[in-house]
Coordinates of C-alpha atoms and ligand atoms in Angstrom, one line a residue:
M82 CA 7.5 17.5 -9.8
N83 CA 7.3 20.8 -8.7
S84 CA 8.7 22.8 -5.5
I85 CA 5.5 22.3 -3.6
E86 CA 4.6 18.5 -4.5
R87 CA 8.3 18.0 -3.4
H88 CA 7.8 19.9 -0.3
L89 CA 4.3 17.6 0.4
A90 CA 5.9 14.4 -0.9
P91 CA 6.8 11.6 1.4
A92 CA 10.7 11.8 2.1
G93 CA 11.8 9.2 0.3
L94 CA 10.4 10.7 -3.0
N95 CA 12.7 13.7 -2.7
Q96 CA 15.1 10.8 -4.4
V97 CA 13.0 11.3 -7.9
T98 CA 13.8 13.6 -10.2
D99 CA 11.5 12.0 -12.6
Y100 CA 8.0 10.3 -13.2
L101 CA 6.8 8.7 -16.1
A102 CA 3.2 7.1 -16.6
P103 CA 3.5 5.9 -20.1
R104 CA 0.9 3.7 -22.1
C105 CA 3.1 2.0 -24.5
L106 CA 5.3 -1.0 -23.5
D107 CA 8.1 0.2 -25.7
E108 CA 8.3 3.4 -24.2
A109 CA 8.5 2.3 -20.8
L110 CA 11.2 -0.6 -21.7
Q111 CA 13.1 2.3 -23.1
A112 CA 13.0 4.4 -20.0
M113 CA 14.5 1.7 -18.1
A114 CA 17.2 0.3 -20.6
D115 CA 19.7 1.9 -18.8
G116 CA 18.6 0.1 -15.4
A117 CA 17.5 3.5 -13.6
A118 CA 13.8 3.6 -13.3
T119 CA 12.3 2.7 -10.0
V120 CA 8.9 0.3 -11.0
L121 CA 5.7 1.7 -9.2
C122 CA 2.8 -0.8 -10.2
G123 CA 0.4 -0.6 -7.0
G124 CA 3.1 0.5 -4.6
T125 CA 2.2 -1.8 -1.6
D126 CA 5.5 -3.1 -1.0
L127 CA 7.6 -0.1 -2.3
A128 CA 6.3 2.8 -0.5
P129 CA 6.6 0.8 2.9
Q130 CA 10.1 -0.4 2.0
T131 CA 11.5 3.4 0.4
E132 CA 9.3 5.2 3.7
S133 CA 10.9 3.0 6.0
G134 CA 14.5 3.3 4.6
M135 CA 15.1 -0.3 3.7
R136 CA 15.3 0.6 0.2
Q137 CA 15.9 3.7 -1.9
Y138 CA 14.3 5.6 -5.2
K139 CA 15.9 5.7 -8.1
A140 CA 16.1 9.0 -10.2
M141 CA 13.1 8.3 -12.3
L142 CA 9.7 6.6 -11.2
L143 CA 7.9 4.4 -14.0
N144 CA 4.6 4.0 -13.0
I145 CA 3.2 0.7 -15.0
R146 CA -0.5 0.6 -14.1
R147 CA -1.4 2.1 -17.6
I148 CA 0.6 0.4 -20.1
E149 CA -1.8 -1.0 -22.4
G150 CA -1.5 -5.2 -23.1
L151 CA -0.3 -5.5 -19.1
G152 CA -3.3 -6.5 -17.4
G153 CA -6.2 -8.8 -17.9
I154 CA -6.9 -12.4 -17.6
E155 CA -6.7 -14.8 -20.4
A156 CA -7.6 -18.3 -21.1
T157 CA -7.3 -18.9 -25.0
G158 CA -6.7 -22.8 -25.7
E159 CA -4.5 -24.7 -24.0
K160 CA -3.1 -21.5 -22.5
V161 CA -4.0 -19.0 -19.3
R162 CA -2.0 -15.4 -19.2
I163 CA -2.5 -12.8 -16.8
G164 CA -1.1 -9.5 -17.2
A165 CA 1.6 -8.3 -14.7
V166 CA -0.2 -5.4 -13.7
T167 CA -3.6 -7.5 -12.4
T168 CA -4.8 -6.7 -9.1
I169 CA -5.8 -9.5 -6.5
S170 CA -8.9 -8.2 -6.7
E171 CA -9.3 -9.1 -10.2
I172 CA -8.3 -12.6 -9.7
R173 CA -10.7 -13.0 -6.4
R174 CA -13.2 -11.7 -9.2
S175 CA -12.1 -13.7 -12.2
P176 CA -15.1 -16.0 -13.3
V177 CA -12.2 -17.6 -15.8
L178 CA -9.9 -18.6 -13.0
A179 CA -12.4 -19.3 -10.4
E180 CA -13.5 -22.4 -13.1
I181 CA -9.9 -23.2 -14.4
A182 CA -7.5 -22.6 -11.5
P183 CA -9.5 -22.1 -8.2
V184 CA -6.1 -22.4 -6.1
L185 CA -5.2 -18.8 -7.2
V186 CA -8.6 -17.5 -6.1
E187 CA -8.5 -18.9 -3.4
A188 CA -5.0 -17.4 -2.3
A189 CA -6.5 -14.2 -3.6
E190 CA -9.3 -14.1 -1.1
R191 CA -6.9 -14.9 1.6
F192 CA -5.0 -12.0 0.6
A193 CA -4.6 -8.9 2.7
S194 CA -7.4 -6.5 3.0
E195 CA -10.0 -5.4 0.3
Q196 CA -7.6 -1.8 0.0
I197 CA -4.8 -3.7 -0.3
R198 CA -6.0 -6.1 -2.7
N199 CA -7.3 -3.5 -5.3
A200 CA -4.0 -1.5 -5.3
A201 CA -1.6 -5.0 -5.3
S202 CA -0.3 -6.6 -8.4
V203 CA 0.3 -10.3 -9.2
G204 CA 3.7 -9.1 -10.7
G205 CA 4.5 -6.8 -8.4
N206 CA 3.9 -10.2 -5.6
L207 CA 6.4 -12.1 -7.9
C208 CA 8.9 -8.9 -8.2
N209 CA 9.2 -8.2 -4.6
A210 CA 10.1 -12.0 -4.0
S211 CA 9.1 -12.1 -0.4
P212 CA 9.0 -15.8 0.7
A213 CA 6.1 -15.7 2.2
G214 CA 4.4 -13.7 -1.3
D215 CA 1.0 -15.5 -1.1
M216 CA 0.8 -15.7 -5.0
I217 CA 4.0 -17.7 -5.0
P218 CA 2.9 -21.5 -3.7
P219 CA -0.6 -21.4 -6.0
L220 CA 1.4 -20.2 -9.0
L221 CA 4.2 -22.6 -8.4
V222 CA 1.3 -25.9 -8.4
L223 CA 0.2 -24.5 -12.1
E224 CA 3.7 -25.1 -13.3
A225 CA 3.4 -20.9 -14.4
S226 CA 6.6 -18.9 -16.3
V227 CA 6.9 -15.7 -16.4
E228 CA 7.3 -13.4 -19.3
L229 CA 10.1 -10.2 -19.1
A230 CA 10.7 -7.8 -21.8
C231 CA 13.6 -5.2 -22.0
W232 CA 14.6 -3.1 -24.7
Q233 CA 17.6 -4.3 -26.7
G234 CA 18.7 -3.5 -30.2
G235 CA 15.9 -1.0 -30.8
A236 CA 13.3 -3.7 -29.9
V237 CA 11.4 -5.4 -27.6
Q238 CA 13.1 -8.5 -26.7
T239 CA 10.9 -11.1 -24.6
R240 CA 12.1 -14.2 -22.4
R241 CA 10.4 -16.1 -20.6
I242 CA 11.6 -18.3 -17.2
P243 CA 9.8 -21.1 -14.9
L244 CA 8.7 -19.5 -11.7
E245 CA 10.5 -22.0 -10.4
R246 CA 14.0 -20.4 -11.4
F247 CA 12.8 -16.9 -10.9
F248 CA 13.9 -16.5 -7.5
V249 CA 17.3 -16.5 -6.3
G250 CA 16.6 -15.3 -2.3
P251 CA 14.6 -13.0 -0.3
G252 CA 14.1 -10.2 -2.4
K253 CA 16.1 -11.4 -5.0
T254 CA 15.1 -12.7 -8.7
V255 CA 17.1 -13.5 -12.2
K256 CA 15.3 -10.4 -13.5
L257 CA 17.6 -8.1 -15.0
P258 CA 17.1 -3.9 -13.3
Q259 CA 16.2 -3.2 -17.3
E260 CA 13.4 -6.1 -17.3
L261 CA 9.8 -5.6 -16.6
L262 CA 7.4 -8.6 -15.7
T263 CA 4.6 -8.6 -18.3
A264 CA 3.1 -11.5 -17.6
I265 CA 2.4 -14.6 -15.7
V266 CA 1.9 -18.1 -18.4
F267 CA 0.9 -21.7 -17.3
D268 CA -1.1 -24.7 -19.0
R269 CA -4.7 -24.8 -18.3
P270 CA -5.7 -27.4 -15.9
A271 CA -6.6 -30.9 -16.6
A272 CA -10.1 -30.9 -15.8
D273 CA -9.8 -33.2 -13.1
F274 CA -7.3 -31.1 -11.2
V275 CA -8.0 -29.9 -8.1
G276 CA -5.7 -27.2 -6.0
R277 CA -6.0 -26.1 -2.1
F278 CA -4.1 -23.5 -0.7
R279 CA -3.8 -23.0 3.2
K280 CA -1.7 -19.9 4.9
S281 CA -1.1 -19.7 8.8
G282 CA -1.9 -16.8 11.0
P283 CA -5.0 -15.4 13.5
R284 CA -6.2 -13.2 10.9
P285 CA -5.3 -15.1 7.7
A286 CA -6.3 -12.1 5.7
L287 CA -4.2 -9.4 7.4
E288 CA -1.2 -11.6 8.0
I289 CA 1.7 -12.0 6.4
S290 CA 1.8 -15.8 6.1
T291 CA 4.0 -17.4 8.5
V292 CA 3.9 -20.6 6.6
S293 CA 1.9 -21.4 3.2
V294 CA 1.4 -24.8 1.5
A295 CA -0.4 -25.3 -2.1
L296 CA -1.4 -28.4 -3.3
G297 CA -2.5 -29.1 -6.7
A298 CA -3.0 -32.7 -8.1
R299 CA -5.3 -34.4 -10.8
V300 CA -7.5 -36.8 -8.7
S301 CA -8.9 -40.0 -10.6
D302 CA -10.5 -43.5 -8.5
G303 CA -9.6 -42.0 -5.7
R304 CA -5.5 -41.6 -6.6
L305 CA -3.4 -38.4 -7.1
S306 CA -1.4 -37.9 -9.9
D307 CA 0.7 -35.1 -11.3
V308 CA 0.9 -33.9 -7.8
R309 CA 2.4 -30.3 -7.2
V310 CA 3.3 -29.3 -3.9
A311 CA 4.9 -25.8 -2.8
M312 CA 5.5 -24.1 0.5
G313 CA 6.2 -20.7 1.6
S314 CA 8.4 -19.3 4.6
V315 CA 10.0 -22.2 4.9
A316 CA 13.5 -21.7 3.2
P317 CA 15.0 -18.4 1.5
T318 CA 12.8 -18.7 -1.3
P319 CA 9.2 -20.3 -2.1
L320 CA 9.8 -23.9 -2.9
R321 CA 8.2 -26.9 -4.3
A322 CA 8.1 -29.9 -1.9
R323 CA 9.5 -32.8 -4.0
H324 CA 9.5 -35.3 -0.5
V325 CA 6.4 -34.5 -0.3
E326 CA 4.8 -35.1 -3.8
A327 CA 7.0 -38.4 -4.2
A328 CA 5.2 -39.3 -0.9
L329 CA 2.0 -38.6 -3.0
E330 CA 2.1 -39.4 -6.7
G331 CA -0.1 -42.2 -7.5
K332 CA -1.0 -43.4 -4.2
P333 CA -4.1 -43.8 -3.1
L334 CA -5.8 -41.4 -1.3
D335 CA -6.1 -42.4 2.7
A336 CA -5.2 -42.1 5.9
A337 CA -1.5 -43.8 5.4
T338 CA -0.7 -41.8 2.4
V339 CA -2.1 -38.5 4.4
A340 CA 0.3 -39.9 6.8
A341 CA 3.8 -41.1 4.6
A342 CA 3.0 -37.3 2.8
V343 CA 3.1 -35.3 6.5
A344 CA 6.1 -36.7 7.6
A345 CA 7.8 -36.2 4.0
A346 CA 7.5 -32.4 4.9
A347 CA 9.6 -32.4 7.5
E348 CA 12.5 -33.0 4.6
D349 CA 10.9 -30.2 2.2
A350 CA 10.7 -27.4 4.9
K351 CA 13.7 -26.0 6.5
P352 CA 12.3 -22.8 8.1
I353 CA 14.5 -20.7 10.6
D354 CA 13.8 -18.5 14.0
D355 CA 12.8 -15.1 12.9
V356 CA 10.4 -12.4 14.6
R357 CA 7.7 -13.9 13.4
A358 CA 7.9 -17.3 14.5
S359 CA 10.6 -19.6 15.5
A360 CA 11.4 -22.7 13.2
W361 CA 9.6 -25.3 15.7
Y362 CA 6.6 -23.5 15.0
R363 CA 6.7 -23.0 11.0
G364 CA 7.6 -27.3 10.9
H365 CA 4.9 -27.8 13.0
L366 CA 2.2 -25.7 10.8
V367 CA 3.6 -26.6 7.6
R368 CA 2.6 -30.3 8.4
V369 CA -0.6 -29.5 9.8
F370 CA -1.4 -27.6 6.5
V371 CA 0.0 -30.3 4.2
E372 CA -2.2 -32.8 6.1
E373 CA -5.1 -30.4 5.7
V374 CA -5.2 -30.0 2.2
L375 CA -5.0 -33.6 1.5
N376 CA -7.7 -34.3 4.1
D377 CA -10.2 -31.7 2.4
V378 CA -9.2 -32.9 -0.8
R379 CA -10.2 -37.1 0.3
G380 CA -13.6 -34.8 1.5
N381 CA -12.7 -35.1 5.4
Ligands
FAD258 C1 -1.3 -4.0 5.0 C2 -0.6 -4.7 4.3 C3 -0.9 -6.1 3.9 C4 -0.6 -7.1 3.2 N1 -0.7 -8.6 2.7 C5 -0.1 -9.2 2.3 C6 -0.4 -10.4 2.3 O1 -1.7 -11.0 2.4 N2 -0.3 -11.3 0.9 C7 1.0 -10.4 0.2 O2 1.5 -12.0 -0.2 N3 1.2 -9.8 -0.1 C8 0.9 -9.0 1.0 N4 1.0 -7.5 1.3 C9 2.3 -7.1 0.6 C10 1.9 -6.4 -0.8 O3 0.2 -5.9 -1.2 C11 2.1 -7.6 -2.0 O4 3.3 -8.6 -2.2 C12 2.3 -6.8 -3.7 O5 1.2 -7.8 -4.4 C13 2.7 -5.9 -4.0 O6 2.4 -5.9 -5.5 P1 2.0 -4.4 -5.5 O7 1.7 -3.9 -7.1 O8 1.9 -3.7 -4.9 O9 3.7 -4.0 -5.9 P2 4.6 -2.5 -5.7 O10 4.9 -2.2 -4.6 O11 4.2 -1.7 -6.8 O12 6.2 -3.4 -6.2 C14 6.7 -4.2 -5.6 C15 8.1 -4.5 -6.4 O13 8.3 -4.8 -7.3 C16 8.4 -4.1 -8.4 N5 7.5 -4.3 -10.0 C17 6.3 -4.3 -9.3 N6 5.6 -5.0 -11.0 C18 6.7 -5.2 -11.4 C19 7.0 -5.7 -12.7 N7 5.8 -5.9 -13.0 N8 8.2 -5.8 -13.6 C20 9.1 -5.5 -13.1 N9 9.3 -5.0 -11.6 C21 8.2 -5.0 -10.8 C22 8.7 -3.2 -8.2 O14 9.5 -2.0 -8.6 C23 9.2 -3.3 -6.3 O15 10.4 -3.4 -6.2 C24 1.0 -6.8 2.1 C25 1.2 -5.1 2.2 C26 0.8 -4.4 3.0 C27 1.2 -2.9 3.1

């Protein structure tokens, strides 16, 4: 950055001495190897956080947007792969996902505004690790895993972690500073797999979720199987709602089952009071959303 750019740059950027926008993954991972780079994708979380002083840039700013192979949505055989830099707009417009994982498209529909969706990446949403991250509950019900890559021993090393084990607290994941999230992968859902997503807010698409709920299940002869339910903003990390799942698994999807699932939601959701909502309100919303998604699947 020259002296004029430095003068015009937002204050937080003054800490940056190097900027790199590589096209090749090897180059990016080598630059990250000592853990002294800040990864930039869409910047829709990073910029507000650095500008507010919540976090600081490291000496190198590494823009990952141009790296070949980190974008795109592919469904080959039994596997679906979404590159980390894929934007929320690309997910929203994806005919592939609309056909095989519409719950992701539904979450993308309700995500921020057009401008934010065009910049925001799915990888950034996961790495930011907000309990309110909207792409997380739908990916949890798809039982997705994340691919993490780093440079070690003169080569790219990758590991795969189930998304459910990725988050360890608000803003915290098991990803190491020298690792890049390269992709999200999940098995192609069965043909009778249905998914639904709900998030709160008077203007849902521009609201950070007060509570979100995603449901995924196979529906056959009026019964649910392979049931997966995930919730956001009801605990320090997004979670799988195992009590709700148990109340639904193998059961006929009737009013009694819906009532049992709604009651079980109180076992899974352990919300807190904060500036955006009280614990009581979150507990109430989560029960409403569980009921809504189930009634939606029942066709009521
Ligand atoms: C006005 C506004 C509205 C918003 N509305 C919503 C909403 O409705 N729902 C919602 O969930 N979020 C919302 N957000 C938050 C934000 O847009 C999302 O979390 C977005 O997906 C972040 O992606 P990004 O590419 O912008 O990430 P960045 O800001 O570039 O990065 C986020 C974090 O992840 C790291 N990172 C990014 N990509 C990788 C990677 N591949 N590997 C390793 N580390 C990485 C960065 O270093 C940084 O720490 C909103 C933000 C704004 C400003």
